[in-house]
Amino acid sequence: MTDSTAQQDPFGLTGVRDHQEYVDALKRLAEQGRRERCVALLSETEAHVMAELLGQYALHNPTGHLNQLAATLAARLYSRLGA
């Protein structure tokens, strides 16, 4: 991967070939994010809204891989918000 390609795709998602690989790549990124230093990127209100949207998305297809990831992220946001 060249430097310009790395800058265009800093999270390594351009090489995924199908839905399952995309879900796996997102899971790896989420795990990587858990190990990195925490920096506030959202206000508390924005975090509540994102958790709610992720939770609603997860309910549409509870067995879908991307929906399960959305549910996990919603739960983590709510946990950090103390909800």
mmCIF file of N, CA, C and O in Angstrom:
data_model
loop_
_atom_site.group_PDB
_atom_site.id
_atom_site.type_symbol
_atom_site.label_atom_id
_atom_site.label_comp_id
_atom_site.label_asym_id
_atom_site.label_seq_id
_atom_site.Cartn_x
_atom_site.Cartn_y
_atom_site.Cartn_z
ATOM 1 N N MET A 1 0.850 -1.172 0.000
ATOM 2 C CA MET A 1 0.000 0.000 0.000
ATOM 3 C C MET A 1 0.897 1.236 0.000
ATOM 4 O O MET A 1 1.784 1.363 0.815
ATOM 5 N N THR A 2 0.648 2.144 -0.896
ATOM 6 C CA THR A 2 1.440 3.361 -0.961
ATOM 7 C C THR A 2 0.975 4.342 0.089
ATOM 8 O O THR A 2 -0.108 4.197 0.662
ATOM 9 N N ASP A 3 1.800 5.359 0.339
ATOM 10 C CA ASP A 3 1.433 6.364 1.343
ATOM 11 C C ASP A 3 0.145 7.072 0.976
ATOM 12 O O ASP A 3 -0.684 7.335 1.828
ATOM 13 N N SER A 4 -0.059 7.383 -0.322
ATOM 14 C CA SER A 4 -1.286 8.085 -0.726
ATOM 15 C C SER A 4 -2.506 7.198 -0.537
ATOM 16 O O SER A 4 -3.569 7.662 -0.149
ATOM 17 N N THR A 5 -2.364 5.898 -0.782
ATOM 18 C CA THR A 5 -3.482 4.970 -0.563
ATOM 19 C C THR A 5 -3.799 4.872 0.909
ATOM 20 O O THR A 5 -4.967 4.860 1.312
ATOM 21 N N ALA A 6 -2.769 4.810 1.751
ATOM 22 C CA ALA A 6 -2.978 4.732 3.199
ATOM 23 C C ALA A 6 -3.685 5.973 3.707
ATOM 24 O O ALA A 6 -4.517 5.892 4.612
ATOM 25 N N GLN A 7 -3.384 7.133 3.135
ATOM 26 C CA GLN A 7 -4.046 8.361 3.567
ATOM 27 C C GLN A 7 -5.509 8.379 3.140
ATOM 28 O O GLN A 7 -6.357 8.907 3.842
ATOM 29 N N GLN A 8 -5.825 7.793 1.989
ATOM 30 C CA GLN A 8 -7.199 7.753 1.511
ATOM 31 C C GLN A 8 -8.028 6.719 2.262
ATOM 32 O O GLN A 8 -9.242 6.829 2.344
ATOM 33 N N ASP A 9 -7.381 5.708 2.784
ATOM 34 C CA ASP A 9 -8.066 4.631 3.502
ATOM 35 C C ASP A 9 -7.329 4.323 4.802
ATOM 36 O O ASP A 9 -6.722 3.271 4.948
ATOM 37 N N PRO A 10 -7.394 5.241 5.772
ATOM 38 C CA PRO A 10 -6.610 5.053 6.996
ATOM 39 C C PRO A 10 -7.059 3.853 7.835
ATOM 40 O O PRO A 10 -6.325 3.389 8.690
ATOM 41 N N PHE A 11 -8.249 3.322 7.580
ATOM 42 C CA PHE A 11 -8.767 2.224 8.389
ATOM 43 C C PHE A 11 -8.736 0.881 7.669
ATOM 44 O O PHE A 11 -9.214 -0.113 8.192
ATOM 45 N N GLY A 12 -8.193 0.857 6.449
ATOM 46 C CA GLY A 12 -8.027 -0.401 5.725
ATOM 47 C C GLY A 12 -9.315 -1.067 5.299
ATOM 48 O O GLY A 12 -9.411 -2.287 5.314
ATOM 49 N N LEU A 13 -10.301 -0.302 4.883
ATOM 50 C CA LEU A 13 -11.588 -0.880 4.492
ATOM 51 C C LEU A 13 -11.752 -1.041 2.976
ATOM 52 O O LEU A 13 -12.705 -1.674 2.533
ATOM 53 N N THR A 14 -10.842 -0.489 2.170
ATOM 54 C CA THR A 14 -11.014 -0.579 0.714
ATOM 55 C C THR A 14 -10.756 -1.978 0.175
ATOM 56 O O THR A 14 -11.231 -2.328 -0.885
ATOM 57 N N GLY A 15 -10.003 -2.798 0.901
ATOM 58 C CA GLY A 15 -9.680 -4.130 0.415
ATOM 59 C C GLY A 15 -10.724 -5.183 0.693
ATOM 60 O O GLY A 15 -10.574 -6.331 0.270
ATOM 61 N N VAL A 16 -11.808 -4.834 1.390
ATOM 62 C CA VAL A 16 -12.819 -5.847 1.712
ATOM 63 C C VAL A 16 -13.598 -6.216 0.459
ATOM 64 O O VAL A 16 -13.861 -5.385 -0.390
ATOM 65 N N ARG A 17 -13.940 -7.513 0.369
ATOM 66 C CA ARG A 17 -14.597 -8.007 -0.847
ATOM 67 C C ARG A 17 -16.086 -8.266 -0.687
ATOM 68 O O ARG A 17 -16.811 -8.316 -1.667
ATOM 69 N N ASP A 18 -16.537 -8.465 0.538
ATOM 70 C CA ASP A 18 -17.960 -8.751 0.721
ATOM 71 C C ASP A 18 -18.428 -8.237 2.085
ATOM 72 O O ASP A 18 -17.648 -7.704 2.866
ATOM 73 N N HIS A 19 -19.696 -8.420 2.336
ATOM 74 C CA HIS A 19 -20.333 -7.916 3.557
ATOM 75 C C HIS A 19 -19.680 -8.481 4.810
ATOM 76 O O HIS A 19 -19.420 -7.757 5.767
ATOM 77 N N GLN A 20 -19.399 -9.789 4.815
ATOM 78 C CA GLN A 20 -18.820 -10.423 6.003
ATOM 79 C C GLN A 20 -17.421 -9.883 6.276
ATOM 80 O O GLN A 20 -17.068 -9.630 7.430
ATOM 81 N N GLU A 21 -16.615 -9.683 5.240
ATOM 82 C CA GLU A 21 -15.280 -9.115 5.446
ATOM 83 C C GLU A 21 -15.382 -7.693 5.989
ATOM 84 O O GLU A 21 -14.560 -7.279 6.802
ATOM 85 N N TYR A 22 -16.392 -6.949 5.544
ATOM 86 C CA TYR A 22 -16.599 -5.587 6.032
ATOM 87 C C TYR A 22 -16.932 -5.597 7.525
ATOM 88 O O TYR A 22 -16.382 -4.837 8.308
ATOM 89 N N VAL A 23 -17.829 -6.500 7.909
ATOM 90 C CA VAL A 23 -18.199 -6.634 9.320
ATOM 91 C C VAL A 23 -16.972 -7.020 10.142
ATOM 92 O O VAL A 23 -16.723 -6.447 11.209
ATOM 93 N N ASP A 24 -16.194 -7.974 9.648
ATOM 94 C CA ASP A 24 -14.981 -8.404 10.366
ATOM 95 C C ASP A 24 -13.993 -7.254 10.510
ATOM 96 O O ASP A 24 -13.387 -7.079 11.577
ATOM 97 N N ALA A 25 -13.822 -6.461 9.451
ATOM 98 C CA ALA A 25 -12.903 -5.318 9.505
ATOM 99 C C ALA A 25 -13.389 -4.290 10.523
ATOM 100 O O ALA A 25 -12.587 -3.736 11.286
ATOM 101 N N LEU A 26 -14.691 -4.041 10.568
ATOM 102 C CA LEU A 26 -15.240 -3.096 11.544
ATOM 103 C C LEU A 26 -15.051 -3.608 12.969
ATOM 104 O O LEU A 26 -14.742 -2.830 13.878
ATOM 105 N N LYS A 27 -15.219 -4.911 13.173
ATOM 106 C CA LYS A 27 -15.009 -5.486 14.505
ATOM 107 C C LYS A 27 -13.550 -5.317 14.942
ATOM 108 O O LYS A 27 -13.278 -4.977 16.094
ATOM 109 N N ARG A 28 -12.611 -5.557 14.008
ATOM 110 C CA ARG A 28 -11.193 -5.377 14.339
ATOM 111 C C ARG A 28 -10.907 -3.928 14.700
ATOM 112 O O ARG A 28 -10.181 -3.644 15.654
ATOM 113 N N LEU A 29 -11.486 -2.986 13.944
ATOM 114 C CA LEU A 29 -11.289 -1.577 14.251
ATOM 115 C C LEU A 29 -11.878 -1.214 15.605
ATOM 116 O O LEU A 29 -11.290 -0.442 16.361
ATOM 117 N N ALA A 30 -13.043 -1.761 15.920
ATOM 118 C CA ALA A 30 -13.669 -1.479 17.221
ATOM 119 C C ALA A 30 -12.797 -1.991 18.354
ATOM 120 O O ALA A 30 -12.625 -1.311 19.370
ATOM 121 N N GLU A 31 -12.230 -3.183 18.191
ATOM 122 C CA GLU A 31 -11.339 -3.734 19.216
ATOM 123 C C GLU A 31 -10.069 -2.897 19.343
ATOM 124 O O GLU A 31 -9.582 -2.653 20.441
ATOM 125 N N GLN A 32 -9.540 -2.456 18.216
ATOM 126 C CA GLN A 32 -8.361 -1.593 18.233
ATOM 127 C C GLN A 32 -8.680 -0.296 18.962
ATOM 128 O O GLN A 32 -7.890 0.188 19.766
ATOM 129 N N GLY A 33 -9.869 0.242 18.719
ATOM 130 C CA GLY A 33 -10.289 1.474 19.370
ATOM 131 C C GLY A 33 -10.405 1.337 20.873
ATOM 132 O O GLY A 33 -10.176 2.301 21.605
ATOM 133 N N ARG A 34 -10.749 0.166 21.343
ATOM 134 C CA ARG A 34 -10.862 -0.063 22.798
ATOM 135 C C ARG A 34 -9.507 0.009 23.483
ATOM 136 O O ARG A 34 -9.421 0.299 24.663
ATOM 137 N N ARG A 35 -8.435 -0.269 22.742
ATOM 138 C CA ARG A 35 -7.097 -0.265 23.321
ATOM 139 C C ARG A 35 -6.416 1.107 23.217
ATOM 140 O O ARG A 35 -5.401 1.331 23.854
ATOM 141 N N GLU A 36 -6.961 2.000 22.412
ATOM 142 C CA GLU A 36 -6.342 3.306 22.234
ATOM 143 C C GLU A 36 -6.775 4.267 23.327
ATOM 144 O O GLU A 36 -7.807 4.080 23.970
ATOM 145 N N ARG A 37 -5.982 5.302 23.498
ATOM 146 C CA ARG A 37 -6.296 6.339 24.482
ATOM 147 C C ARG A 37 -7.640 6.975 24.133
ATOM 148 O O ARG A 37 -7.937 7.256 22.981
ATOM 149 N N CYS A 38 -8.437 7.195 25.138
ATOM 150 C CA CYS A 38 -9.783 7.726 24.946
ATOM 151 C C CYS A 38 -9.757 9.240 24.748
ATOM 152 O O CYS A 38 -9.146 9.967 25.519
ATOM 153 N N VAL A 39 -10.419 9.699 23.707
ATOM 154 C CA VAL A 39 -10.565 11.123 23.432
ATOM 155 C C VAL A 39 -12.044 11.369 23.144
ATOM 156 O O VAL A 39 -12.656 10.627 22.378
ATOM 157 N N ALA A 40 -12.609 12.376 23.751
ATOM 158 C CA ALA A 40 -14.022 12.681 23.518
ATOM 159 C C ALA A 40 -14.206 13.214 22.105
ATOM 160 O O ALA A 40 -13.614 14.213 21.718
ATOM 161 N N LEU A 41 -15.014 12.512 21.325
ATOM 162 C CA LEU A 41 -15.302 12.941 19.962
ATOM 163 C C LEU A 41 -16.725 13.432 19.801
ATOM 164 O O LEU A 41 -17.045 14.080 18.824
ATOM 165 N N LEU A 42 -17.564 13.078 20.750
ATOM 166 C CA LEU A 42 -18.976 13.441 20.692
ATOM 167 C C LEU A 42 -19.385 14.096 21.996
ATOM 168 O O LEU A 42 -18.858 13.767 23.055
ATOM 169 N N SER A 43 -20.346 14.982 21.886
ATOM 170 C CA SER A 43 -20.922 15.514 23.117
ATOM 171 C C SER A 43 -21.811 14.429 23.727
ATOM 172 O O SER A 43 -22.126 13.429 23.081
ATOM 173 N N GLU A 44 -22.224 14.632 24.957
ATOM 174 C CA GLU A 44 -23.097 13.653 25.607
ATOM 175 C C GLU A 44 -24.403 13.501 24.829
ATOM 176 O O GLU A 44 -24.906 12.393 24.637
ATOM 177 N N THR A 45 -24.945 14.604 24.351
ATOM 178 C CA THR A 45 -26.190 14.561 23.582
ATOM 179 C C THR A 45 -26.003 13.791 22.289
ATOM 180 O O THR A 45 -26.827 12.947 21.926
ATOM 181 N N GLU A 46 -24.889 14.060 21.583
ATOM 182 C CA GLU A 46 -24.616 13.338 20.341
ATOM 183 C C GLU A 46 -24.446 11.844 20.605
ATOM 184 O O GLU A 46 -24.926 11.017 19.828
ATOM 185 N N ALA A 47 -23.793 11.501 21.693
ATOM 186 C CA ALA A 47 -23.587 10.098 22.031
ATOM 187 C C ALA A 47 -24.914 9.396 22.303
ATOM 188 O O ALA A 47 -25.116 8.260 21.875
ATOM 189 N N HIS A 48 -25.833 10.075 23.004
ATOM 190 C CA HIS A 48 -27.162 9.492 23.252
ATOM 191 C C HIS A 48 -27.903 9.271 21.940
ATOM 192 O O HIS A 48 -28.526 8.221 21.728
ATOM 193 N N VAL A 49 -27.845 10.242 21.054
ATOM 194 C CA VAL A 49 -28.526 10.123 19.753
ATOM 195 C C VAL A 49 -27.934 8.962 18.956
ATOM 196 O O VAL A 49 -28.673 8.148 18.387
ATOM 197 N N MET A 50 -26.602 8.861 18.910
ATOM 198 C CA MET A 50 -25.961 7.785 18.160
ATOM 199 C C MET A 50 -26.308 6.418 18.759
ATOM 200 O O MET A 50 -26.572 5.468 18.025
ATOM 201 N N ALA A 51 -26.320 6.319 20.079
ATOM 202 C CA ALA A 51 -26.676 5.054 20.728
ATOM 203 C C ALA A 51 -28.109 4.665 20.372
ATOM 204 O O ALA A 51 -28.387 3.493 20.085
ATOM 205 N N GLU A 52 -28.996 5.628 20.385
ATOM 206 C CA GLU A 52 -30.398 5.352 20.045
ATOM 207 C C GLU A 52 -30.528 4.893 18.592
ATOM 208 O O GLU A 52 -31.210 3.912 18.288
ATOM 209 N N LEU A 53 -29.856 5.580 17.673
ATOM 210 C CA LEU A 53 -29.917 5.206 16.256
ATOM 211 C C LEU A 53 -29.316 3.820 16.018
ATOM 212 O O LEU A 53 -29.881 3.014 15.279
ATOM 213 N N LEU A 54 -28.183 3.542 16.645
ATOM 214 C CA LEU A 54 -27.567 2.225 16.514
ATOM 215 C C LEU A 54 -28.481 1.139 17.076
ATOM 216 O O LEU A 54 -28.624 0.060 16.489
ATOM 217 N N GLY A 55 -29.102 1.418 18.212
ATOM 218 C CA GLY A 55 -30.023 0.458 18.812
ATOM 219 C C GLY A 55 -31.226 0.183 17.928
ATOM 220 O O GLY A 55 -31.637 -0.968 17.764
ATOM 221 N N GLN A 56 -31.786 1.238 17.344
ATOM 222 C CA GLN A 56 -32.925 1.060 16.440
ATOM 223 C C GLN A 56 -32.527 0.256 15.206
ATOM 224 O O GLN A 56 -33.267 -0.612 14.755
ATOM 225 N N TYR A 57 -31.346 0.547 14.658
ATOM 226 C CA TYR A 57 -30.849 -0.204 13.502
ATOM 227 C C TYR A 57 -30.689 -1.680 13.865
ATOM 228 O O TYR A 57 -31.062 -2.560 13.096
ATOM 229 N N ALA A 58 -30.158 -1.951 15.044
ATOM 230 C CA ALA A 58 -29.927 -3.324 15.478
ATOM 231 C C ALA A 58 -31.223 -4.112 15.574
ATOM 232 O O ALA A 58 -31.247 -5.317 15.326
ATOM 233 N N LEU A 59 -32.310 -3.446 15.924
ATOM 234 C CA LEU A 59 -33.600 -4.129 16.088
ATOM 235 C C LEU A 59 -34.213 -4.579 14.767
ATOM 236 O O LEU A 59 -35.051 -5.478 14.745
ATOM 237 N N HIS A 60 -33.813 -3.976 13.650
ATOM 238 C CA HIS A 60 -34.389 -4.329 12.348
ATOM 239 C C HIS A 60 -34.066 -5.753 11.924
ATOM 240 O O HIS A 60 -34.851 -6.391 11.236
ATOM 241 N N ASN A 61 -32.892 -6.239 12.306
ATOM 242 C CA ASN A 61 -32.491 -7.596 11.964
ATOM 243 C C ASN A 61 -31.525 -8.080 13.042
ATOM 244 O O ASN A 61 -30.314 -8.054 12.845
ATOM 245 N N PRO A 62 -32.048 -8.529 14.183
ATOM 246 C CA PRO A 62 -31.191 -8.871 15.325
ATOM 247 C C PRO A 62 -30.137 -9.940 15.042
ATOM 248 O O PRO A 62 -29.147 -10.023 15.749
ATOM 249 N N THR A 63 -30.329 -10.769 14.018
ATOM 250 C CA THR A 63 -29.356 -11.813 13.727
ATOM 251 C C THR A 63 -28.317 -11.391 12.703
ATOM 252 O O THR A 63 -27.347 -12.116 12.483
ATOM 253 N N GLY A 64 -28.491 -10.231 12.075
ATOM 254 C CA GLY A 64 -27.521 -9.766 11.088
ATOM 255 C C GLY A 64 -26.210 -9.367 11.754
ATOM 256 O O GLY A 64 -26.200 -8.806 12.842
ATOM 257 N N HIS A 65 -25.108 -9.671 11.092
ATOM 258 C CA HIS A 65 -23.796 -9.392 11.670
ATOM 259 C C HIS A 65 -23.575 -7.905 11.905
ATOM 260 O O HIS A 65 -23.090 -7.503 12.963
ATOM 261 N N LEU A 66 -23.925 -7.081 10.937
ATOM 262 C CA LEU A 66 -23.749 -5.638 11.097
ATOM 263 C C LEU A 66 -24.694 -5.099 12.167
ATOM 264 O O LEU A 66 -24.333 -4.215 12.940
ATOM 265 N N ASN A 67 -25.884 -5.673 12.260
ATOM 266 C CA ASN A 67 -26.837 -5.261 13.280
ATOM 267 C C ASN A 67 -26.356 -5.638 14.673
ATOM 268 O O ASN A 67 -26.543 -4.888 15.632
ATOM 269 N N GLN A 68 -25.716 -6.795 14.801
ATOM 270 C CA GLN A 68 -25.155 -7.203 16.093
ATOM 271 C C GLN A 68 -24.025 -6.267 16.509
ATOM 272 O O GLN A 68 -23.897 -5.919 17.681
ATOM 273 N N LEU A 69 -23.228 -5.845 15.525
ATOM 274 C CA LEU A 69 -22.168 -4.884 15.820
ATOM 275 C C LEU A 69 -22.769 -3.555 16.267
ATOM 276 O O LEU A 69 -22.290 -2.941 17.219
ATOM 277 N N ALA A 70 -23.838 -3.131 15.610
ATOM 278 C CA ALA A 70 -24.519 -1.895 15.999
ATOM 279 C C ALA A 70 -25.047 -2.003 17.429
ATOM 280 O O ALA A 70 -24.940 -1.056 18.212
ATOM 281 N N ALA A 71 -25.598 -3.154 17.772
ATOM 282 C CA ALA A 71 -26.115 -3.366 19.135
ATOM 283 C C ALA A 71 -24.988 -3.284 20.157
ATOM 284 O O ALA A 71 -25.146 -2.684 21.226
ATOM 285 N N THR A 72 -23.844 -3.879 19.823
ATOM 286 C CA THR A 72 -22.690 -3.839 20.724
ATOM 287 C C THR A 72 -22.220 -2.404 20.930
ATOM 288 O O THR A 72 -21.949 -1.981 22.063
ATOM 289 N N LEU A 73 -22.122 -1.653 19.843
ATOM 290 C CA LEU A 73 -21.677 -0.258 19.947
ATOM 291 C C LEU A 73 -22.680 0.586 20.730
ATOM 292 O O LEU A 73 -22.290 1.431 21.540
ATOM 293 N N ALA A 74 -23.969 0.354 20.515
ATOM 294 C CA ALA A 74 -24.996 1.086 21.268
ATOM 295 C C ALA A 74 -24.859 0.784 22.760
ATOM 296 O O ALA A 74 -24.911 1.696 23.591
ATOM 297 N N ALA A 75 -24.670 -0.481 23.093
ATOM 298 C CA ALA A 75 -24.532 -0.861 24.500
ATOM 299 C C ALA A 75 -23.296 -0.220 25.123
ATOM 300 O O ALA A 75 -23.346 0.250 26.270
ATOM 301 N N ARG A 76 -22.197 -0.175 24.381
ATOM 302 C CA ARG A 76 -20.986 0.447 24.909
ATOM 303 C C ARG A 76 -21.172 1.946 25.119
ATOM 304 O O ARG A 76 -20.704 2.505 26.114
ATOM 305 N N LEU A 77 -21.858 2.604 24.186
ATOM 306 C CA LEU A 77 -22.130 4.037 24.353
ATOM 307 C C LEU A 77 -22.996 4.278 25.576
ATOM 308 O O LEU A 77 -22.691 5.148 26.396
ATOM 309 N N TYR A 78 -24.079 3.522 25.694
ATOM 310 C CA TYR A 78 -24.956 3.687 26.854
ATOM 311 C C TYR A 78 -24.201 3.414 28.159
ATOM 312 O O TYR A 78 -24.398 4.103 29.158
ATOM 313 N N SER A 79 -23.338 2.408 28.143
ATOM 314 C CA SER A 79 -22.557 2.086 29.336
ATOM 315 C C SER A 79 -21.655 3.243 29.731
ATOM 316 O O SER A 79 -21.563 3.602 30.909
ATOM 317 N N ARG A 80 -21.002 3.828 28.767
ATOM 318 C CA ARG A 80 -20.106 4.950 29.063
ATOM 319 C C ARG A 80 -20.872 6.196 29.502
ATOM 320 O O ARG A 80 -20.364 7.020 30.246
ATOM 321 N N LEU A 81 -22.113 6.288 29.031
ATOM 322 C CA LEU A 81 -22.949 7.432 29.433
ATOM 323 C C LEU A 81 -23.605 7.196 30.783
ATOM 324 O O LEU A 81 -24.253 8.088 31.325
ATOM 325 N N GLY A 82 -23.505 5.979 31.289
ATOM 326 C CA GLY A 82 -24.111 5.665 32.573
ATOM 327 C C GLY A 82 -25.603 5.441 32.477
ATOM 328 O O GLY A 82 -26.322 5.528 33.470
ATOM 329 N N ALA A 83 -26.070 5.128 31.286
ATOM 330 C CA ALA A 83 -27.513 4.914 31.078
ATOM 331 C C ALA A 83 -27.865 3.463 31.270
ATOM 332 O O ALA A 83 -27.087 2.575 31.162
#
